[in-house]
JSON list of C-alpha atoms in Angstrom, two decimals:
[
{"chain": "A", "resi": 16, "resn": "MET", "atom": "CA", "xyz": [-22.61, 11.56, -5.57]},
{"chain": "A", "resi": 17, "resn": "TYR", "atom": "CA", "xyz": [-23.86, 9.17, -3.74]},
{"chain": "A", "resi": 18, "resn": "TRP", "atom": "CA", "xyz": [-23.73, 10.85, -0.12]},
{"chain": "A", "resi": 19, "resn": "GLN", "atom": "CA", "xyz": [-26.74, 10.90, 1.98]},
{"chain": "A", "resi": 20, "resn": "ARG", "atom": "CA", "xyz": [-25.43, 14.17, 3.90]},
{"chain": "A", "resi": 21, "resn": "PRO", "atom": "CA", "xyz": [-24.59, 14.33, 6.69]},
{"chain": "A", "resi": 22, "resn": "ASP", "atom": "CA", "xyz": [-25.05, 10.52, 8.46]},
{"chain": "A", "resi": 23, "resn": "GLY", "atom": "CA", "xyz": [-23.82, 8.39, 5.54]},
{"chain": "A", "resi": 24, "resn": "PRO", "atom": "CA", "xyz": [-21.53, 5.96, 5.23]},
{"chain": "A", "resi": 25, "resn": "VAL", "atom": "CA", "xyz": [-17.84, 6.25, 4.28]},
{"chain": "A", "resi": 26, "resn": "PHE", "atom": "CA", "xyz": [-15.93, 3.49, 1.88]},
{"chain": "A", "resi": 27, "resn": "LEU", "atom": "CA", "xyz": [-12.60, 4.40, 1.22]},
{"chain": "A", "resi": 28, "resn": "PHE", "atom": "CA", "xyz": [-11.10, 2.37, -1.25]},
{"chain": "A", "resi": 29, "resn": "VAL", "atom": "CA", "xyz": [-7.36, 2.25, -0.50]},
{"chain": "A", "resi": 30, "resn": "GLY", "atom": "CA", "xyz": [-4.51, 1.98, -3.39]},
{"chain": "A", "resi": 31, "resn": "GLY", "atom": "CA", "xyz": [-2.19, -0.33, -3.74]},
{"chain": "A", "resi": 32, "resn": "GLU", "atom": "CA", "xyz": [1.31, -0.60, -5.58]},
{"chain": "A", "resi": 33, "resn": "GLY", "atom": "CA", "xyz": [0.33, 1.08, -8.94]},
{"chain": "A", "resi": 34, "resn": "PRO", "atom": "CA", "xyz": [-1.96, 4.17, -9.71]},
{"chain": "A", "resi": 35, "resn": "ILE", "atom": "CA", "xyz": [-5.40, 5.02, -9.22]},
{"chain": "A", "resi": 36, "resn": "TYR", "atom": "CA", "xyz": [-7.13, 5.02, -12.17]},
{"chain": "A", "resi": 37, "resn": "ASP", "atom": "CA", "xyz": [-10.93, 6.18, -12.64]},
{"chain": "A", "resi": 38, "resn": "PHE", "atom": "CA", "xyz": [-13.08, 3.00, -12.85]},
{"chain": "A", "resi": 39, "resn": "ASP", "atom": "CA", "xyz": [-11.66, 2.41, -9.33]},
{"chain": "A", "resi": 40, "resn": "VAL", "atom": "CA", "xyz": [-14.38, 4.62, -8.19]},
{"chain": "A", "resi": 41, "resn": "LEU", "atom": "CA", "xyz": [-16.82, 4.41, -10.66]},
{"chain": "A", "resi": 42, "resn": "ALA", "atom": "CA", "xyz": [-17.28, 1.14, -11.34]},
{"chain": "A", "resi": 43, "resn": "GLY", "atom": "CA", "xyz": [-16.82, -2.33, -9.09]},
{"chain": "A", "resi": 44, "resn": "HIS", "atom": "CA", "xyz": [-18.86, -3.90, -5.99]},
{"chain": "A", "resi": 45, "resn": "HIS", "atom": "CA", "xyz": [-17.87, -0.78, -3.84]},
{"chain": "A", "resi": 46, "resn": "VAL", "atom": "CA", "xyz": [-19.41, 1.54, -6.33]},
{"chain": "A", "resi": 47, "resn": "ASP", "atom": "CA", "xyz": [-22.70, -0.62, -6.38]},
{"chain": "A", "resi": 48, "resn": "MET", "atom": "CA", "xyz": [-22.54, -1.22, -2.57]},
{"chain": "A", "resi": 49, "resn": "ALA", "atom": "CA", "xyz": [-22.23, 3.33, -2.50]},
{"chain": "A", "resi": 50, "resn": "LYS", "atom": "CA", "xyz": [-24.95, 3.88, -3.82]},
{"chain": "A", "resi": 51, "resn": "GLU", "atom": "CA", "xyz": [-27.36, 1.20, -2.69]},
{"chain": "A", "resi": 52, "resn": "HIS", "atom": "CA", "xyz": [-26.15, 2.57, 1.19]},
{"chain": "A", "resi": 53, "resn": "ARG", "atom": "CA", "xyz": [-25.91, 6.21, -0.40]},
{"chain": "A", "resi": 54, "resn": "ALA", "atom": "CA", "xyz": [-22.34, 5.79, 1.43]},
{"chain": "A", "resi": 55, "resn": "LEU", "atom": "CA", "xyz": [-19.07, 9.08, 0.27]},
{"chain": "A", "resi": 56, "resn": "LEU", "atom": "CA", "xyz": [-16.94, 7.21, -2.34]},
{"chain": "A", "resi": 57, "resn": "LEU", "atom": "CA", "xyz": [-13.40, 8.27, -1.33]},
{"chain": "A", "resi": 58, "resn": "ALA", "atom": "CA", "xyz": [-10.21, 6.31, -3.19]},
{"chain": "A", "resi": 59, "resn": "VAL", "atom": "CA", "xyz": [-6.65, 7.32, -1.50]},
{"chain": "A", "resi": 60, "resn": "GLU", "atom": "CA", "xyz": [-3.10, 6.61, -3.68]},
{"chain": "A", "resi": 61, "resn": "HIS", "atom": "CA", "xyz": [-0.31, 5.08, -1.72]},
{"chain": "A", "resi": 62, "resn": "ARG", "atom": "CA", "xyz": [2.38, 7.72, -1.61]},
{"chain": "A", "resi": 63, "resn": "PHE", "atom": "CA", "xyz": [4.47, 5.26, -3.26]},
{"chain": "A", "resi": 64, "resn": "TYR", "atom": "CA", "xyz": [2.86, 4.37, -6.53]},
{"chain": "A", "resi": 65, "resn": "GLY", "atom": "CA", "xyz": [0.54, 6.29, -8.98]},
{"chain": "A", "resi": 66, "resn": "ASP", "atom": "CA", "xyz": [0.33, 10.55, -9.70]},
{"chain": "A", "resi": 67, "resn": "SER", "atom": "CA", "xyz": [0.74, 10.81, -5.87]},
{"chain": "A", "resi": 68, "resn": "ILE", "atom": "CA", "xyz": [4.35, 10.20, -5.89]},
{"chain": "A", "resi": 69, "resn": "ASN", "atom": "CA", "xyz": [6.40, 13.45, -4.61]},
{"chain": "A", "resi": 70, "resn": "PRO", "atom": "CA", "xyz": [9.05, 13.91, -6.79]},
{"chain": "A", "resi": 71, "resn": "ASP", "atom": "CA", "xyz": [11.78, 12.85, -4.65]},
{"chain": "A", "resi": 72, "resn": "GLY", "atom": "CA", "xyz": [9.99, 9.84, -3.24]},
{"chain": "A", "resi": 73, "resn": "LEU", "atom": "CA", "xyz": [12.47, 7.32, -4.42]},
{"chain": "A", "resi": 74, "resn": "LYS", "atom": "CA", "xyz": [15.44, 8.90, -3.56]},
{"chain": "A", "resi": 75, "resn": "THR", "atom": "CA", "xyz": [17.17, 6.69, -1.17]},
{"chain": "A", "resi": 76, "resn": "GLU", "atom": "CA", "xyz": [16.78, 8.15, 2.23]},
{"chain": "A", "resi": 77, "resn": "ASN", "atom": "CA", "xyz": [12.74, 8.65, 1.86]},
{"chain": "A", "resi": 78, "resn": "LEU", "atom": "CA", "xyz": [12.56, 4.59, 0.87]},
{"chain": "A", "resi": 79, "resn": "ALA", "atom": "CA", "xyz": [12.41, 3.91, 4.65]},
{"chain": "A", "resi": 80, "resn": "ASP", "atom": "CA", "xyz": [9.01, 5.06, 4.40]},
{"chain": "A", "resi": 81, "resn": "LEU", "atom": "CA", "xyz": [8.17, 2.72, 2.52]},
{"chain": "A", "resi": 82, "resn": "SER", "atom": "CA", "xyz": [6.14, 0.27, 4.42]},
{"chain": "A", "resi": 83, "resn": "SER", "atom": "CA", "xyz": [2.53, -1.10, 4.89]},
{"chain": "A", "resi": 84, "resn": "GLN", "atom": "CA", "xyz": [3.19, 0.63, 8.51]},
{"chain": "A", "resi": 85, "resn": "GLN", "atom": "CA", "xyz": [3.58, 3.74, 6.98]},
{"chain": "A", "resi": 86, "resn": "ALA", "atom": "CA", "xyz": [0.71, 3.39, 4.44]},
{"chain": "A", "resi": 87, "resn": "LEU", "atom": "CA", "xyz": [-1.83, 2.33, 7.32]},
{"chain": "A", "resi": 88, "resn": "ALA", "atom": "CA", "xyz": [-0.83, 5.64, 9.03]},
{"chain": "A", "resi": 89, "resn": "ASP", "atom": "CA", "xyz": [-1.46, 7.68, 6.05]},
{"chain": "A", "resi": 90, "resn": "LEU", "atom": "CA", "xyz": [-4.71, 5.98, 6.30]},
{"chain": "A", "resi": 91, "resn": "ALA", "atom": "CA", "xyz": [-5.52, 7.01, 9.44]},
{"chain": "A", "resi": 92, "resn": "VAL", "atom": "CA", "xyz": [-3.97, 10.84, 8.31]},
{"chain": "A", "resi": 93, "resn": "VAL", "atom": "CA", "xyz": [-6.65, 10.56, 5.25]},
{"chain": "A", "resi": 94, "resn": "HIS", "atom": "CA", "xyz": [-9.38, 9.90, 7.67]},
{"chain": "A", "resi": 95, "resn": "GLN", "atom": "CA", "xyz": [-8.70, 12.71, 9.89]},
{"chain": "A", "resi": 96, "resn": "TYR", "atom": "CA", "xyz": [-8.03, 14.73, 7.70]},
{"chain": "A", "resi": 97, "resn": "ILE", "atom": "CA", "xyz": [-11.67, 13.50, 5.57]},
{"chain": "A", "resi": 98, "resn": "SER", "atom": "CA", "xyz": [-13.08, 13.72, 8.49]},
{"chain": "A", "resi": 99, "resn": "GLN", "atom": "CA", "xyz": [-12.47, 17.49, 9.13]},
{"chain": "A", "resi": 100, "resn": "SER", "atom": "CA", "xyz": [-13.27, 18.48, 5.73]},
{"chain": "A", "resi": 101, "resn": "PHE", "atom": "CA", "xyz": [-16.66, 16.85, 5.29]},
{"chain": "A", "resi": 102, "resn": "ASN", "atom": "CA", "xyz": [-17.66, 17.50, 9.36]},
{"chain": "A", "resi": 103, "resn": "LEU", "atom": "CA", "xyz": [-17.82, 14.05, 9.71]},
{"chain": "A", "resi": 104, "resn": "SER", "atom": "CA", "xyz": [-18.59, 12.51, 13.22]},
{"chain": "A", "resi": 105, "resn": "CYS", "atom": "CA", "xyz": [-19.01, 9.03, 14.68]},
{"chain": "A", "resi": 106, "resn": "ARG", "atom": "CA", "xyz": [-22.60, 8.43, 13.06]},
{"chain": "A", "resi": 107, "resn": "ASN", "atom": "CA", "xyz": [-20.59, 8.28, 9.87]},
{"chain": "A", "resi": 108, "resn": "THR", "atom": "CA", "xyz": [-19.16, 4.46, 9.54]},
{"chain": "A", "resi": 109, "resn": "TRP", "atom": "CA", "xyz": [-16.51, 3.93, 7.71]},
{"chain": "A", "resi": 110, "resn": "ILE", "atom": "CA", "xyz": [-15.81, 0.72, 5.56]},
{"chain": "A", "resi": 111, "resn": "SER", "atom": "CA", "xyz": [-12.33, 0.41, 3.99]},
{"chain": "A", "resi": 112, "resn": "PHE", "atom": "CA", "xyz": [-11.91, -1.65, 0.38]},
{"chain": "A", "resi": 113, "resn": "GLY", "atom": "CA", "xyz": [-8.88, -3.12, -1.45]},
{"chain": "A", "resi": 114, "resn": "GLY", "atom": "CA", "xyz": [-7.66, -6.19, -3.12]},
{"chain": "A", "resi": 115, "resn": "SER", "atom": "CA", "xyz": [-4.39, -7.50, -3.19]},
{"chain": "A", "resi": 116, "resn": "TYR", "atom": "CA", "xyz": [-1.72, -5.92, -1.16]},
{"chain": "A", "resi": 117, "resn": "SER", "atom": "CA", "xyz": [-4.98, -2.88, -0.83]},
{"chain": "A", "resi": 118, "resn": "GLY", "atom": "CA", "xyz": [-6.44, -5.13, 0.26]},
{"chain": "A", "resi": 119, "resn": "SER", "atom": "CA", "xyz": [-4.55, -6.52, 2.73]},
{"chain": "A", "resi": 120, "resn": "LEU", "atom": "CA", "xyz": [-3.76, -2.79, 3.96]},
{"chain": "A", "resi": 121, "resn": "SER", "atom": "CA", "xyz": [-7.24, -2.43, 3.79]},
{"chain": "A", "resi": 122, "resn": "ALA", "atom": "CA", "xyz": [-7.60, -5.81, 6.50]},
{"chain": "A", "resi": 123, "resn": "TRP", "atom": "CA", "xyz": [-4.93, -4.16, 8.59]},
{"chain": "A", "resi": 124, "resn": "PHE", "atom": "CA", "xyz": [-6.48, -0.83, 9.09]},
{"chain": "A", "resi": 125, "resn": "ARG", "atom": "CA", "xyz": [-9.24, -2.60, 10.70]},
{"chain": "A", "resi": 126, "resn": "GLY", "atom": "CA", "xyz": [-7.24, -4.26, 12.77]},
{"chain": "A", "resi": 127, "resn": "LYS", "atom": "CA", "xyz": [-4.82, -1.13, 13.56]},
{"chain": "A", "resi": 128, "resn": "PHE", "atom": "CA", "xyz": [-7.28, 1.66, 14.07]},
{"chain": "A", "resi": 129, "resn": "PRO", "atom": "CA", "xyz": [-10.48, -0.39, 14.55]},
{"chain": "A", "resi": 130, "resn": "SER", "atom": "CA", "xyz": [-12.06, 3.08, 16.37]},
{"chain": "A", "resi": 131, "resn": "LEU", "atom": "CA", "xyz": [-11.50, 4.81, 12.59]},
{"chain": "A", "resi": 132, "resn": "VAL", "atom": "CA", "xyz": [-12.75, 2.05, 10.52]},
{"chain": "A", "resi": 133, "resn": "TYR", "atom": "CA", "xyz": [-15.40, -0.40, 11.44]},
{"chain": "A", "resi": 134, "resn": "GLY", "atom": "CA", "xyz": [-15.52, -2.98, 8.61]},
{"chain": "A", "resi": 135, "resn": "ALA", "atom": "CA", "xyz": [-12.85, -4.16, 5.91]},
{"chain": "A", "resi": 136, "resn": "VAL", "atom": "CA", "xyz": [-13.73, -5.27, 2.73]},
{"chain": "A", "resi": 137, "resn": "ALA", "atom": "CA", "xyz": [-9.70, -7.56, 1.63]},
{"chain": "A", "resi": 138, "resn": "SER", "atom": "CA", "xyz": [-10.28, -9.50, -2.12]},
{"chain": "A", "resi": 139, "resn": "SER", "atom": "CA", "xyz": [-7.45, -11.18, -2.82]},
{"chain": "A", "resi": 140, "resn": "ALA", "atom": "CA", "xyz": [-5.76, -10.43, -0.19]},
{"chain": "A", "resi": 141, "resn": "PRO", "atom": "CA", "xyz": [-2.64, -11.83, 1.31]},
{"chain": "A", "resi": 142, "resn": "VAL", "atom": "CA", "xyz": [-3.48, -11.18, 4.64]},
{"chain": "A", "resi": 143, "resn": "LYS", "atom": "CA", "xyz": [-0.80, -13.65, 6.16]},
{"chain": "A", "resi": 144, "resn": "ALA", "atom": "CA", "xyz": [3.19, -13.05, 5.65]},
{"chain": "A", "resi": 145, "resn": "LYS", "atom": "CA", "xyz": [5.02, -15.64, 3.70]},
{"chain": "A", "resi": 146, "resn": "LEU", "atom": "CA", "xyz": [8.33, -16.65, 3.25]},
{"chain": "A", "resi": 147, "resn": "ASP", "atom": "CA", "xyz": [8.51, -17.32, 0.18]},
{"chain": "A", "resi": 148, "resn": "PHE", "atom": "CA", "xyz": [6.42, -15.40, -1.90]},
{"chain": "A", "resi": 149, "resn": "SER", "atom": "CA", "xyz": [7.94, -15.52, -5.64]},
{"chain": "A", "resi": 150, "resn": "GLU", "atom": "CA", "xyz": [5.00, -14.34, -7.25]},
{"chain": "A", "resi": 151, "resn": "TYR", "atom": "CA", "xyz": [4.73, -11.42, -5.94]},
{"chain": "A", "resi": 152, "resn": "ASN", "atom": "CA", "xyz": [8.10, -10.71, -7.79]},
{"chain": "A", "resi": 153, "resn": "ASN", "atom": "CA", "xyz": [6.34, -10.23, -10.70]},
{"chain": "A", "resi": 154, "resn": "VAL", "atom": "CA", "xyz": [4.37, -7.74, -9.13]},
{"chain": "A", "resi": 155, "resn": "VAL", "atom": "CA", "xyz": [7.37, -5.52, -8.23]},
{"chain": "A", "resi": 156, "resn": "GLY", "atom": "CA", "xyz": [8.51, -6.20, -11.65]},
{"chain": "A", "resi": 157, "resn": "LEU", "atom": "CA", "xyz": [5.91, -4.31, -13.78]},
{"chain": "A", "resi": 158, "resn": "SER", "atom": "CA", "xyz": [6.42, -1.56, -11.03]},
{"chain": "A", "resi": 159, "resn": "LEU", "atom": "CA", "xyz": [10.03, -1.27, -10.85]},
{"chain": "A", "resi": 160, "resn": "MET", "atom": "CA", "xyz": [9.43, -0.90, -15.37]},
{"chain": "A", "resi": 161, "resn": "ASN", "atom": "CA", "xyz": [7.15, 1.37, -14.67]},
{"chain": "A", "resi": 162, "resn": "GLU", "atom": "CA", "xyz": [8.12, 5.07, -16.66]},
{"chain": "A", "resi": 163, "resn": "ALA", "atom": "CA", "xyz": [5.97, 6.75, -14.95]},
{"chain": "A", "resi": 164, "resn": "VAL", "atom": "CA", "xyz": [7.66, 6.29, -11.34]},
{"chain": "A", "resi": 165, "resn": "GLY", "atom": "CA", "xyz": [11.38, 6.53, -13.33]},
{"chain": "A", "resi": 166, "resn": "GLY", "atom": "CA", "xyz": [10.89, 2.78, -14.00]},
{"chain": "A", "resi": 167, "resn": "SER", "atom": "CA", "xyz": [12.58, 0.93, -16.84]},
{"chain": "A", "resi": 168, "resn": "GLU", "atom": "CA", "xyz": [13.63, -2.42, -18.48]},
{"chain": "A", "resi": 169, "resn": "LYS", "atom": "CA", "xyz": [17.04, -1.29, -17.41]},
{"chain": "A", "resi": 170, "resn": "CYS", "atom": "CA", "xyz": [16.41, -0.75, -13.92]},
{"chain": "A", "resi": 171, "resn": "LEU", "atom": "CA", "xyz": [14.82, -4.07, -13.30]},
{"chain": "A", "resi": 172, "resn": "ALA", "atom": "CA", "xyz": [17.80, -5.71, -14.79]},
{"chain": "A", "resi": 173, "resn": "LYS", "atom": "CA", "xyz": [20.19, -4.16, -12.72]},
{"chain": "A", "resi": 174, "resn": "VAL", "atom": "CA", "xyz": [18.10, -5.17, -9.42]},
{"chain": "A", "resi": 175, "resn": "ARG", "atom": "CA", "xyz": [18.17, -8.39, -10.85]},
{"chain": "A", "resi": 176, "resn": "GLU", "atom": "CA", "xyz": [21.82, -8.28, -10.96]},
{"chain": "A", "resi": 177, "resn": "ALA", "atom": "CA", "xyz": [21.70, -6.50, -8.01]},
{"chain": "A", "resi": 178, "resn": "PHE", "atom": "CA", "xyz": [20.41, -10.04, -6.31]},
{"chain": "A", "resi": 179, "resn": "VAL", "atom": "CA", "xyz": [22.44, -12.09, -7.81]},
{"chain": "A", "resi": 180, "resn": "LEU", "atom": "CA", "xyz": [25.42, -10.33, -6.51]},
{"chain": "A", "resi": 181, "resn": "VAL", "atom": "CA", "xyz": [24.42, -10.56, -2.88]},
{"chain": "A", "resi": 182, "resn": "GLU", "atom": "CA", "xyz": [22.84, -14.16, -3.42]},
{"chain": "A", "resi": 183, "resn": "ALA", "atom": "CA", "xyz": [25.91, -14.99, -4.42]},
{"chain": "A", "resi": 184, "resn": "ALA", "atom": "CA", "xyz": [28.09, -13.32, -1.92]},
{"chain": "A", "resi": 185, "resn": "LEU", "atom": "CA", "xyz": [25.76, -14.94, 0.66]},
{"chain": "A", "resi": 186, "resn": "ILE", "atom": "CA", "xyz": [26.62, -18.69, -0.39]},
{"chain": "A", "resi": 187, "resn": "ASN", "atom": "CA", "xyz": [30.26, -18.10, -0.23]},
{"chain": "A", "resi": 188, "resn": "GLY", "atom": "CA", "xyz": [29.87, -16.91, 2.95]},
{"chain": "A", "resi": 189, "resn": "ASN", "atom": "CA", "xyz": [30.84, -13.28, 2.37]},
{"chain": "A", "resi": 190, "resn": "PHE", "atom": "CA", "xyz": [28.94, -12.26, 5.19]},
{"chain": "A", "resi": 191, "resn": "THR", "atom": "CA", "xyz": [31.28, -9.48, 6.22]},
{"chain": "A", "resi": 192, "resn": "LYS", "atom": "CA", "xyz": [30.96, -7.65, 2.82]},
{"chain": "A", "resi": 193, "resn": "VAL", "atom": "CA", "xyz": [27.01, -7.90, 2.87]},
{"chain": "A", "resi": 194, "resn": "ALA", "atom": "CA", "xyz": [26.68, -6.78, 6.01]},
{"chain": "A", "resi": 195, "resn": "ALA", "atom": "CA", "xyz": [28.80, -3.93, 5.34]},
{"chain": "A", "resi": 196, "resn": "ASP", "atom": "CA", "xyz": [26.99, -2.85, 1.45]},
{"chain": "A", "resi": 197, "resn": "PHE", "atom": "CA", "xyz": [23.80, -3.10, 3.92]},
{"chain": "A", "resi": 198, "resn": "GLY", "atom": "CA", "xyz": [24.77, -1.16, 6.76]},
{"chain": "A", "resi": 199, "resn": "CYS", "atom": "CA", "xyz": [24.09, -3.79, 8.51]},
{"chain": "A", "resi": 200, "resn": "CYS", "atom": "CA", "xyz": [24.67, -3.56, 12.68]},
{"chain": "A", "resi": 201, "resn": "GLN", "atom": "CA", "xyz": [25.69, -6.76, 12.81]},
{"chain": "A", "resi": 202, "resn": "THR", "atom": "CA", "xyz": [27.00, -9.38, 10.42]},
{"chain": "A", "resi": 203, "resn": "PRO", "atom": "CA", "xyz": [24.12, -11.51, 9.19]},
{"chain": "A", "resi": 204, "resn": "ARG", "atom": "CA", "xyz": [25.23, -15.14, 10.34]},
{"chain": "A", "resi": 205, "resn": "ASN", "atom": "CA", "xyz": [22.16, -16.44, 11.08]},
{"chain": "A", "resi": 206, "resn": "PRO", "atom": "CA", "xyz": [20.51, -18.73, 8.26]},
{"chain": "A", "resi": 207, "resn": "ASP", "atom": "CA", "xyz": [17.21, -16.54, 9.22]},
{"chain": "A", "resi": 208, "resn": "ASP", "atom": "CA", "xyz": [19.26, -13.10, 9.05]},
{"chain": "A", "resi": 209, "resn": "GLN", "atom": "CA", "xyz": [20.54, -13.82, 5.31]}
]
């Protein structure tokens, strides 16, 4: 729509912990900049959120891929796919965009793959790890209640109940049971491991 073929830049809107909506590619700062710079504007949805989730994506054996590292690897594959599909070259400058978690992914994508992404916009992005990031519990809670991915209020209640049980076991010093329940390689005796 805005792209100046064949050498115009590529603006990649990175999806986070929710679906990609029409307004993600129709409005916003990245869209205004795409118009101004005649960029190819793309949006990619996270594989574990929104409509992109595979029907079996939330099965326990597949949750090992629910990580920021896998999301970054997915972005690299998307970069390769788009580059091949649109016959892009090194003349096409890539800029990634995101906000909050997807902003972190945008920044980390640039950091991990500097040969693929020239720059990154990371709006409201927590790029440094925070040990007690309790505010994020609200975001996770909304995701657990999202019916589009099989969530519900009952699901959220069960997860809360599980956390209470695990915390009680740790407080009561029942580290062996926790280790067995989670398949730990060793019993978590160190407070940091707990």
